[in-house]
Coordinates of C-alpha atoms in Angstrom, one line a residue:
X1 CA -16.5 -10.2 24.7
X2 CA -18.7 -11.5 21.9
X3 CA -18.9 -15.4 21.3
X4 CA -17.5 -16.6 18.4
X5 CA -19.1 -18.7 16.2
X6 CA -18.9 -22.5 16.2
X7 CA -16.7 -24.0 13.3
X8 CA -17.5 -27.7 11.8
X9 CA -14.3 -29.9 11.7
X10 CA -12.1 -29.5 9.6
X11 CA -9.6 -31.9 7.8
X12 CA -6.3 -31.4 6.5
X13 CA -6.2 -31.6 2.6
X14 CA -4.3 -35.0 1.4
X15 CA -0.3 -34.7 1.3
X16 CA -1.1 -35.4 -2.6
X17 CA -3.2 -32.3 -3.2
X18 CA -0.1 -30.6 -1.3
X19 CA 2.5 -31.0 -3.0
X20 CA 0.5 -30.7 -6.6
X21 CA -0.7 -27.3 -5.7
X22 CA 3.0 -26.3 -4.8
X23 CA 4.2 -27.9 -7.9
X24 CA 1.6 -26.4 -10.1
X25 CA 3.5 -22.7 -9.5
X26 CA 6.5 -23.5 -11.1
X27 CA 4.9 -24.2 -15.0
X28 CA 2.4 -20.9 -13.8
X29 CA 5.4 -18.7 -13.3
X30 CA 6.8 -19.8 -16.3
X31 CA 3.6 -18.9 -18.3
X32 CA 3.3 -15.9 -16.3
X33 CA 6.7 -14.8 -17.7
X34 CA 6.3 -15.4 -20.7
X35 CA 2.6 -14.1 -21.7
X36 CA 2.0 -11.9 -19.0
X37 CA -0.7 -9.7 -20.7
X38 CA -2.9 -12.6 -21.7
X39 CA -2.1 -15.4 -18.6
X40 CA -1.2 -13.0 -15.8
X41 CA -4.1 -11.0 -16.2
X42 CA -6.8 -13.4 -17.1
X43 CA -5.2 -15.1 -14.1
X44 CA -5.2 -12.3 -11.9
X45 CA -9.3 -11.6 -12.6
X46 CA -10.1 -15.9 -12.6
X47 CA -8.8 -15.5 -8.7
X48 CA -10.5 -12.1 -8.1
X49 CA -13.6 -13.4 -9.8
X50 CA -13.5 -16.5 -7.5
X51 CA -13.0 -14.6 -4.2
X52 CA -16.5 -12.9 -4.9
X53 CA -17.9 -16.7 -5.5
X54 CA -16.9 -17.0 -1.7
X55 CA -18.3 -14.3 -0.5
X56 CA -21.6 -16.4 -1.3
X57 CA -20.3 -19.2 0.9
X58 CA -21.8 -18.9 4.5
X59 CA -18.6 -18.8 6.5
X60 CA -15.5 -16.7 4.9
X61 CA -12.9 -19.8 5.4
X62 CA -12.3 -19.7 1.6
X63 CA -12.4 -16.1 0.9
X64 CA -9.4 -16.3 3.5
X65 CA -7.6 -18.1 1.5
X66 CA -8.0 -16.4 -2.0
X67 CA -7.2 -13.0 -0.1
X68 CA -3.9 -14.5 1.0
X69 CA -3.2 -16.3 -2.0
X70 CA -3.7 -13.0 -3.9
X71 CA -0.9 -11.5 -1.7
X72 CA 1.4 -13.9 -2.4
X73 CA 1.2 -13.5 -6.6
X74 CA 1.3 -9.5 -6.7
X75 CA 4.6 -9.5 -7.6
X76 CA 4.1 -12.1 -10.4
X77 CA 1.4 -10.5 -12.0
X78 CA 2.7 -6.7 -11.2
X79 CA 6.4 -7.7 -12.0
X80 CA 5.9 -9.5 -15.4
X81 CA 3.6 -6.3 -16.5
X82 CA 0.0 -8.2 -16.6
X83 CA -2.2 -5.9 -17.8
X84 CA -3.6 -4.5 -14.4
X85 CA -3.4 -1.1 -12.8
X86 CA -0.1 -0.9 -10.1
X87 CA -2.3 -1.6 -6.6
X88 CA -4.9 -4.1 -8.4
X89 CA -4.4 -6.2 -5.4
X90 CA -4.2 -3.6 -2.8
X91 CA -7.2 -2.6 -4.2
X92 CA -9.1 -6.1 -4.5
X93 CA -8.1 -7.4 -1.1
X94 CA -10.0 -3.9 0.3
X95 CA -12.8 -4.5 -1.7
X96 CA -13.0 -8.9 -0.9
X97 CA -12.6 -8.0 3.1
X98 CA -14.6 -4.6 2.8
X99 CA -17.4 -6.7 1.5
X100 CA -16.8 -9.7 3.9
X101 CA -16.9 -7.2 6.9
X102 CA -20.6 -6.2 5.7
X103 CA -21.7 -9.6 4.2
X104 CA -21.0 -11.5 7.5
X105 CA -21.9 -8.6 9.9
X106 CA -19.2 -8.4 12.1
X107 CA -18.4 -4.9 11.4
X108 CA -19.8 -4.1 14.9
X109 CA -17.4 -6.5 16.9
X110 CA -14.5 -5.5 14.8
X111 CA -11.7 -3.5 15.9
X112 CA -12.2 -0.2 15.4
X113 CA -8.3 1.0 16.0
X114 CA -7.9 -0.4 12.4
X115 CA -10.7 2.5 10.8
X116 CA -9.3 5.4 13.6
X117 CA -5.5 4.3 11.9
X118 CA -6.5 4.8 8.5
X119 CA -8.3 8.0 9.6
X120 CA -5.8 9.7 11.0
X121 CA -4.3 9.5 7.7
X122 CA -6.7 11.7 5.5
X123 CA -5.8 15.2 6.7
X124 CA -3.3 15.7 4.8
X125 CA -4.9 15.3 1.7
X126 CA -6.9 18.4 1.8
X127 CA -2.8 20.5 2.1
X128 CA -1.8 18.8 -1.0
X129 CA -1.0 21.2 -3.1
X130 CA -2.9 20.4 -5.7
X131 CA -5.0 16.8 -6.1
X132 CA -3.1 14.2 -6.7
X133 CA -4.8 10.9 -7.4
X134 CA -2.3 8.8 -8.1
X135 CA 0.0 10.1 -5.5
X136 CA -3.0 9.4 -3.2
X137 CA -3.6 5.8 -4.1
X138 CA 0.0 4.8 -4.5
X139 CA 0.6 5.7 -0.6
X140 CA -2.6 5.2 1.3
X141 CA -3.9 2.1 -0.6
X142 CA -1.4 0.0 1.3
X143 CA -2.8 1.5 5.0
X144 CA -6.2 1.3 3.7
X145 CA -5.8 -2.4 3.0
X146 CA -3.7 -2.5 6.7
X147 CA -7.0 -1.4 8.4
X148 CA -9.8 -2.7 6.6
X149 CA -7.6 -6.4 7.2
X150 CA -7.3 -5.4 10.6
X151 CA -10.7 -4.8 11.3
X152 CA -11.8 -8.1 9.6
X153 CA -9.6 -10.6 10.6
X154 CA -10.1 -8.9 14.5
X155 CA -13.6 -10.9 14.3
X156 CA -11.8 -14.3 12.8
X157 CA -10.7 -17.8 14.8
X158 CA -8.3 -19.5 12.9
X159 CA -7.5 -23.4 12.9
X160 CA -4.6 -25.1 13.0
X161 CA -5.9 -26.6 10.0
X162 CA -7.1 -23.3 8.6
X163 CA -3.7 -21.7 9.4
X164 CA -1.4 -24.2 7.3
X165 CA -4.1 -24.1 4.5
X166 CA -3.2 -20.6 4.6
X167 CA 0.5 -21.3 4.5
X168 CA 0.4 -23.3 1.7
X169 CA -1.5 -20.0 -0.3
X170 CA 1.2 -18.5 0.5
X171 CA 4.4 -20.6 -0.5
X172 CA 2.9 -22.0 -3.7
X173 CA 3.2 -18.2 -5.7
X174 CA 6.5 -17.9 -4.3
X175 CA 7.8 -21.3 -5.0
X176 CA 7.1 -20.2 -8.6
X177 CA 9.0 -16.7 -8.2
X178 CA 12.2 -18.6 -6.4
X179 CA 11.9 -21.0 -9.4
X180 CA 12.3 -18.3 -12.1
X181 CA 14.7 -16.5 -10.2
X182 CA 17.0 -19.8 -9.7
X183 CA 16.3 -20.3 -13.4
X184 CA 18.3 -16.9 -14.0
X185 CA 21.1 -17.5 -11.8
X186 CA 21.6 -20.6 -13.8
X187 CA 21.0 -19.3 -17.5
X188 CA 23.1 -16.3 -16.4
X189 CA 26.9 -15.7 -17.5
X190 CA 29.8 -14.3 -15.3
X191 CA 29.1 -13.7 -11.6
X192 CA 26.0 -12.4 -9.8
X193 CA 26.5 -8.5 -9.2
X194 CA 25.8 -6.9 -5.8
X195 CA 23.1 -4.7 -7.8
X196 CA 21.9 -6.4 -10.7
X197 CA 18.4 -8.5 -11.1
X198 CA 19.7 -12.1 -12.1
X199 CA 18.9 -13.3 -8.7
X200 CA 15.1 -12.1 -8.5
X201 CA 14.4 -13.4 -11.8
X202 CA 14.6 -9.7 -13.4
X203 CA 12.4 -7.8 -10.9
X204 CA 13.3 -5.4 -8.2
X205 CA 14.9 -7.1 -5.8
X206 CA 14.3 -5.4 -2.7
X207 CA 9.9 -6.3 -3.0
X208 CA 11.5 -9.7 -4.5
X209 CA 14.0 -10.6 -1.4
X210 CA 11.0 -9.4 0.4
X211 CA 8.1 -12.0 -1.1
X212 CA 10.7 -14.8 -0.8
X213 CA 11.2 -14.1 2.4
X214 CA 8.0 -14.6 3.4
X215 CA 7.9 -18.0 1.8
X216 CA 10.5 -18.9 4.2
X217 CA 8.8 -18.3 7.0
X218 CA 5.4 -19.2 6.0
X219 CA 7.6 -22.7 5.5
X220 CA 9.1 -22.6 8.7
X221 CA 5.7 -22.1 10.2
X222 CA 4.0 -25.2 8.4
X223 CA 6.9 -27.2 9.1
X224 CA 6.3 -26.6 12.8
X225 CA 2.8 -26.8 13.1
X226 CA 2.2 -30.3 10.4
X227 CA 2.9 -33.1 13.2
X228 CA 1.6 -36.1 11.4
X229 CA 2.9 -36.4 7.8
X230 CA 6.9 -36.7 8.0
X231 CA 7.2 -36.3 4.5
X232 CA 5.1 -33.0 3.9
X233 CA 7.2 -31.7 6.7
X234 CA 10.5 -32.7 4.9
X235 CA 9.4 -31.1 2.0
X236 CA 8.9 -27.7 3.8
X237 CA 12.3 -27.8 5.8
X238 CA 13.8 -28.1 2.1
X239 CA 11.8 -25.4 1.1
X240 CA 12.8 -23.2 4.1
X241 CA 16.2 -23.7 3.3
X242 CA 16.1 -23.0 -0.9
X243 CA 14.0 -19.8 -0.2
X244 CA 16.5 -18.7 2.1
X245 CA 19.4 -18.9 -0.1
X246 CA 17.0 -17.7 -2.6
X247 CA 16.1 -14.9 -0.7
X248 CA 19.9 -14.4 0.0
X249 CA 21.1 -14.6 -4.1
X250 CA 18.8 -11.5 -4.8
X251 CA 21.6 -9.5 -3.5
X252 CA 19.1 -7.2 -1.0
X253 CA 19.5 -8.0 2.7
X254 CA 16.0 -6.8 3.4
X255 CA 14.1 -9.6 3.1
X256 CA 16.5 -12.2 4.5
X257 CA 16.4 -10.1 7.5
X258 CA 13.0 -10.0 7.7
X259 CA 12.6 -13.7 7.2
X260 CA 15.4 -14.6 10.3
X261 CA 13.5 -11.5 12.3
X262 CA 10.4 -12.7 12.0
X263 CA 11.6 -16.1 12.4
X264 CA 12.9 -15.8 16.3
X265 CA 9.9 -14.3 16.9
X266 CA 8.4 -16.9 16.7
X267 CA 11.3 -19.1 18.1
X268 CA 10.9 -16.5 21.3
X269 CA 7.5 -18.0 22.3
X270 CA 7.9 -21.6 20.3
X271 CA 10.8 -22.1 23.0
X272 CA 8.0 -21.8 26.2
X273 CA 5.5 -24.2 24.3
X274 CA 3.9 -27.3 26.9
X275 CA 3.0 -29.3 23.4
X276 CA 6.7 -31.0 22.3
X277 CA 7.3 -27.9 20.0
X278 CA 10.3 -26.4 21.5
X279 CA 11.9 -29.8 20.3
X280 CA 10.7 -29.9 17.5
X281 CA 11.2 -26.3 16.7
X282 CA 15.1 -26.8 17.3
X283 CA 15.4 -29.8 15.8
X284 CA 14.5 -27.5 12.5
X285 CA 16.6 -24.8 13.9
X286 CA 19.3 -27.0 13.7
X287 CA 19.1 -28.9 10.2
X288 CA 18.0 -25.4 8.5
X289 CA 21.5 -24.2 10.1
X290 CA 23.8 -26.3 9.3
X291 CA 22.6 -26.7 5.9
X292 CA 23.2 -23.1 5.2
X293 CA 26.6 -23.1 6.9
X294 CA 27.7 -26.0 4.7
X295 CA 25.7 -24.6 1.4
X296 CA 26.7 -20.7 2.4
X297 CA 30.6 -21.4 0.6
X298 CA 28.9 -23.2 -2.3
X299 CA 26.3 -20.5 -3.2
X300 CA 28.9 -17.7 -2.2
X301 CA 31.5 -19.2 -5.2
X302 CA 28.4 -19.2 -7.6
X303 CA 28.7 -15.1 -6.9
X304 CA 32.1 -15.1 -6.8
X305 CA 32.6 -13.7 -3.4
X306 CA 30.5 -10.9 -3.9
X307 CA 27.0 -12.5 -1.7
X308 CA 29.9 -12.4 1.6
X309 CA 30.7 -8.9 0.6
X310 CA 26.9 -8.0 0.5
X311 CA 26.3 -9.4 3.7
X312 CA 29.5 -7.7 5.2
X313 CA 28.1 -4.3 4.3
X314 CA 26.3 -1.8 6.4
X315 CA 25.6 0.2 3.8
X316 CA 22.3 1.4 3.6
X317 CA 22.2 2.4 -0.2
X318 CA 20.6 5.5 0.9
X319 CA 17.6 5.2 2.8
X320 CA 19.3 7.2 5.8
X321 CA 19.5 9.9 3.5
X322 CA 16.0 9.3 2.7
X323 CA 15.2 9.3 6.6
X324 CA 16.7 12.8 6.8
X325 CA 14.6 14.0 3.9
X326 CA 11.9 13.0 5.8
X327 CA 12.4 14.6 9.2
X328 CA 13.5 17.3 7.8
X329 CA 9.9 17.7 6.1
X330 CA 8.0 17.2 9.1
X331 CA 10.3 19.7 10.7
X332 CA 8.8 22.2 8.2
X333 CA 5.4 20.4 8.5
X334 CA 4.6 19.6 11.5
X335 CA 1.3 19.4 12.1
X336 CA -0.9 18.1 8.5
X337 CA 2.5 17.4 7.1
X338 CA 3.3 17.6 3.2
X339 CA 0.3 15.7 1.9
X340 CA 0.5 12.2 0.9
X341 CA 3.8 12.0 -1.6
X342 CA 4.5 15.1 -1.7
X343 CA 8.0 14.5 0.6
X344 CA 9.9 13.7 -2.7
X345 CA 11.0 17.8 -2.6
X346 CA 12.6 17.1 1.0
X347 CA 14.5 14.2 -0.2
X348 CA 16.0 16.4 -3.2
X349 CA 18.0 18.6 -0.6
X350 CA 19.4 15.1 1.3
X351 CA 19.2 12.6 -1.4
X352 CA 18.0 12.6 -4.8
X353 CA 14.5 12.0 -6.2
X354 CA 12.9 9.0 -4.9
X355 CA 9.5 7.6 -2.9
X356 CA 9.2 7.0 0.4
X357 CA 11.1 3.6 1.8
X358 CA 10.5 3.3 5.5
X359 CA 6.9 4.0 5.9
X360 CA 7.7 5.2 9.9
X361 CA 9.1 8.5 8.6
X362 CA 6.7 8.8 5.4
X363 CA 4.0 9.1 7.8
X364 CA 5.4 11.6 9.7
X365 CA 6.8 13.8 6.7
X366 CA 3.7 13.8 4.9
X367 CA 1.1 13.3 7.6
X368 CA 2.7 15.0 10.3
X369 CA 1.3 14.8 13.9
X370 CA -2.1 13.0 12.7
X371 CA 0.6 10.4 11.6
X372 CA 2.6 10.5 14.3
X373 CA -0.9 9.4 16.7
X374 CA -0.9 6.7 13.6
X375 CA 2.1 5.3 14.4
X376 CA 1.4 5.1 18.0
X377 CA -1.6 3.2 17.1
X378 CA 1.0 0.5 15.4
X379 CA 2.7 0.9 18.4
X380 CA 0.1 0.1 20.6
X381 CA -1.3 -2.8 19.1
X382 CA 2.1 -4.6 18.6
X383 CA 2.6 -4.2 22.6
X384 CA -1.1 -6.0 22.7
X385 CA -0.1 -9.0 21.2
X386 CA 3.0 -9.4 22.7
X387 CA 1.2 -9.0 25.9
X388 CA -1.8 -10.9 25.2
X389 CA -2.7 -14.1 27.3
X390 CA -2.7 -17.0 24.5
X391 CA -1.1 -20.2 24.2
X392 CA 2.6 -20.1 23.3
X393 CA 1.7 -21.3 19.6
X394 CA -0.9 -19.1 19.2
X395 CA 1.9 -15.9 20.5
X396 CA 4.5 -17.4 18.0
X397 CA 2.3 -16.6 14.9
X398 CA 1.4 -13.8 15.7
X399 CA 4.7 -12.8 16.8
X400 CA 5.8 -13.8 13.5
X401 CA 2.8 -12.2 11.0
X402 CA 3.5 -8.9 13.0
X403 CA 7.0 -8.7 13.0
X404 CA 7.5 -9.6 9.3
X405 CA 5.0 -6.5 8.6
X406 CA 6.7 -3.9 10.9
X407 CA 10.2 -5.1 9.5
X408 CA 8.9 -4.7 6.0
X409 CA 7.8 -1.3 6.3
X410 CA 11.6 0.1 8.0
X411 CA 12.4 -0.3 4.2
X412 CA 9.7 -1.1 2.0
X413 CA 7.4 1.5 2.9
X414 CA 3.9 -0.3 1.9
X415 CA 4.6 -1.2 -1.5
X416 CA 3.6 -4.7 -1.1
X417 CA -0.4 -6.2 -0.4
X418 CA 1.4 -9.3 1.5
X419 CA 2.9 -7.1 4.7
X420 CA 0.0 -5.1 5.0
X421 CA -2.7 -8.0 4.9
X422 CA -0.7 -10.3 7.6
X423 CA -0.5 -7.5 9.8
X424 CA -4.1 -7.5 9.8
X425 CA -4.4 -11.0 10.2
X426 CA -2.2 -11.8 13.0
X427 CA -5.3 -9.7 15.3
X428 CA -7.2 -13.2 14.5
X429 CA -8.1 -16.1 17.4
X430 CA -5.5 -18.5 17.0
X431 CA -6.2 -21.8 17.8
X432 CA -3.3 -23.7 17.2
X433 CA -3.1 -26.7 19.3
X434 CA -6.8 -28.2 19.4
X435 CA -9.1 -28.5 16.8
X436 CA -12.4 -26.4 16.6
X437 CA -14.8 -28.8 16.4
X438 CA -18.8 -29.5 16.8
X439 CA -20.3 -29.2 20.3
X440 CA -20.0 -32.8 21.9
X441 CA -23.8 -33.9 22.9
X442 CA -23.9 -34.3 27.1
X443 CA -23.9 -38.0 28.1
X444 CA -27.2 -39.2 28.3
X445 CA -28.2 -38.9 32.4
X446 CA -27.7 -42.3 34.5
X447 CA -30.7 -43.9 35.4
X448 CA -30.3 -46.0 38.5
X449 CA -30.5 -49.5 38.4
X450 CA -33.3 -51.4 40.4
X451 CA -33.1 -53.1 43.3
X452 CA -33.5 -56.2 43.6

């Protein structure tokens, strides 16, 4: 086992700076919206630009948090059409943690399951066809980004401290995106419709439902693990409960699922916590509860019935169609498979023309058996974790971070940076309930007193 490296103290940033930073995301996303070419870009390269000023920085504490809060504004720079190429942050994120991996020189201690993933992966390039690029880049950057984050975060210890300064990365971007999306529902006329956009501010809602989401858990995990400041905590549980119904009003059950999934997750190993959080974990359990039972008829009139109906319906819009496309390629394909999105054909004879939405049978339709021993790497580590001796705290986030990911890609595929970049994190050191601090010098040795 190699050692890991001493981290100095760290302090939690004022409740002031907090809430300002959170705050700060709603005017952003409104700027965003409405000069994307000029602010979401120069935006988008300002952050990029200072993640490779962190890389200068002797420890990568910082560059931890741009890389997460990167994840977290894809979709408002991607959505609102800045003027960036479609995986610009897949494509950063592998180049910030690529570089970190080799700047810091843990690529040795790193996890090498991460680079034998990805690898497993390339076969099935060379029976494309012909050479696709952007087929290429549009389905393996998000696995590329999956391994390179798991290999680099593997050699990581995370904070409590660290880990809510991390939260906060991610809730601030999506507080903006809930904010534009409840902005919509408000300016809109007539009822929300089952398929429309009003409820994710005009993008898809599917990878919308899915961001928000996230927010909600990343605010159900801050909520649990700030114990001093009552009212930061308050303002997180109200957070929790608006991105829910948020999450809810974009009219796709993905990402509300994912949320309450990866939720009890963490719940599961919360509940055997020796530190006071299984109280304080219900006690959130039950306020965010009975808030959305007696919100739920409220924000169900607002749609005129139709959210109830939505939630009622096992439907699903055709992605079992899309399933059978893709077994029915690696039927054909069994071995290299079809070639990285090259499955669409498949899906013409069960469906109609579309991309891949759950990455589990992408990756055996176009990878074939090489993604099959993939998967089984997914597999694998997931088991790990939930086996791994830890702290019940330390479990419940990764718990969390890992089943948010694996729940994302049953329909999502990996169209997103955010799913893709926790999975990797959550192989971190987790050290939730003690601080990392300085070594603490020996007493000095007793001298005797003399005798008298």
């Amino acid at each position: 086992m190699w050692p890991m490296p001493m981290q100095p103290t760290r302090v939690d940033w004022p409740s002031s700076v907090v809430l300002l930073f959170l705050a700060s995301h709603v005017p952003l996303a409104l700027v965003i919206r409405a000069a994307p070419t000029v602010v979401g870009t120069l935006h988008a390269l300002a952050v990029l630009a200072f993640g490779f000023l962190c890389l200068q920085r002797r420890r990568p504490d910082r560059l931890i948090l741009v890389v997460t809060y990167m994840a977290a504004m894809e979709l408002l720079w991607r959505g609102f059409h800045a003027a960036l190429p479609y995986g610009y942050v897949k494509f950063a994120l592998i180049l910030l943690l690529g570089t970190a991996l080799l700047r810091y020189r843990v690529l040795e201690r790193a996890n090498k399951l991460g680079l034998m993933y990805f690898a497993l992966l390339l076969p099935s390039i060379f029976v494309m066809p012909s050479f696709d690029r952007q087929a290429i880049s549009f389905n393996l950057a998000g696995p590329c980004l999956l391994a390179v984050s798991l290999m680099f975060f593997s050699t990581q210890r995370i904070d409590v401290v660290q880990l809510k300064r991390i939260l906060i990365m991610l809730i601030g971007p999506i507080i903006g995106l809930a904010f534009l999306a409840g902005l919509g529902i408000y300016q809109a006329e007539g009822y929300l419709t089952a398929h429309g956009k009003t409820g994710s501010a005009g993008l898809g809602p599917n990878q919308a439902s899915s961001i928000l989401g996230l927010g909600a858990i990343a605010a159900f995990l801050f909520t649990n693990f700030e114990s001093k400041r009552r009212a930061l905590r308050l303002t997180t549980a109200l957070v929790l409960i608006a991105l829910l119904i948020q999450t809810a009003l974009t009219m796709s059950r993905g990402g509300f699922w994912n949320a309450i999934g990866a939720v009890f997750a963490a719940v599961f190993f919360l509940a055997a916590a020796k530190t006071g959080r299984a109280a304080k974990t219900a006690q959130i359990l039950v306020i965010a509860g009975v808030a959305l039972y007696l919100l739920f008829p409220v924000v169900n009139s607002i749609t005129g019935g139709a959210l109830g109906e939505r939630f009622q319906d096992f439907e699903t819009t055709g992605r079992d169609q899309i399933i059978a496309g893709d077994l029915l390629a690696w039927q054909d394909n069994p071995v290299f498979g079809t070639g990285p999105g090259q499955a669409w054909r498949y899906r013409l004879f069960t469906f109609r023309l579309s991309i891949a939405h759950t990455e589990y049978t992408r990756m055996l339709a176009e990878h074939g058996l090489f993604g099959l021993g993939a998967l089984l790497i997914l597999l694998g580590i997931s088991i790990a974790r939930a086996l791994k001796r830890a702290p019940a705290s330390s479990k419940a986030v990764i718990a969390s971070l890992t089943t948010f990911a694996l729940l994302y890609m049953m329909h999502a595929a990996t169209r997103m940076a955010a799913p893709m970049l926790l999975f990797g994190m959550a192989a971190a050191t987790f050290v939730i309930d003690q601080r990392v601090s300085r070594p603490v010098q020996p007493p000095p040795p007793r001298v005797p007193s003399p005798r008298l």
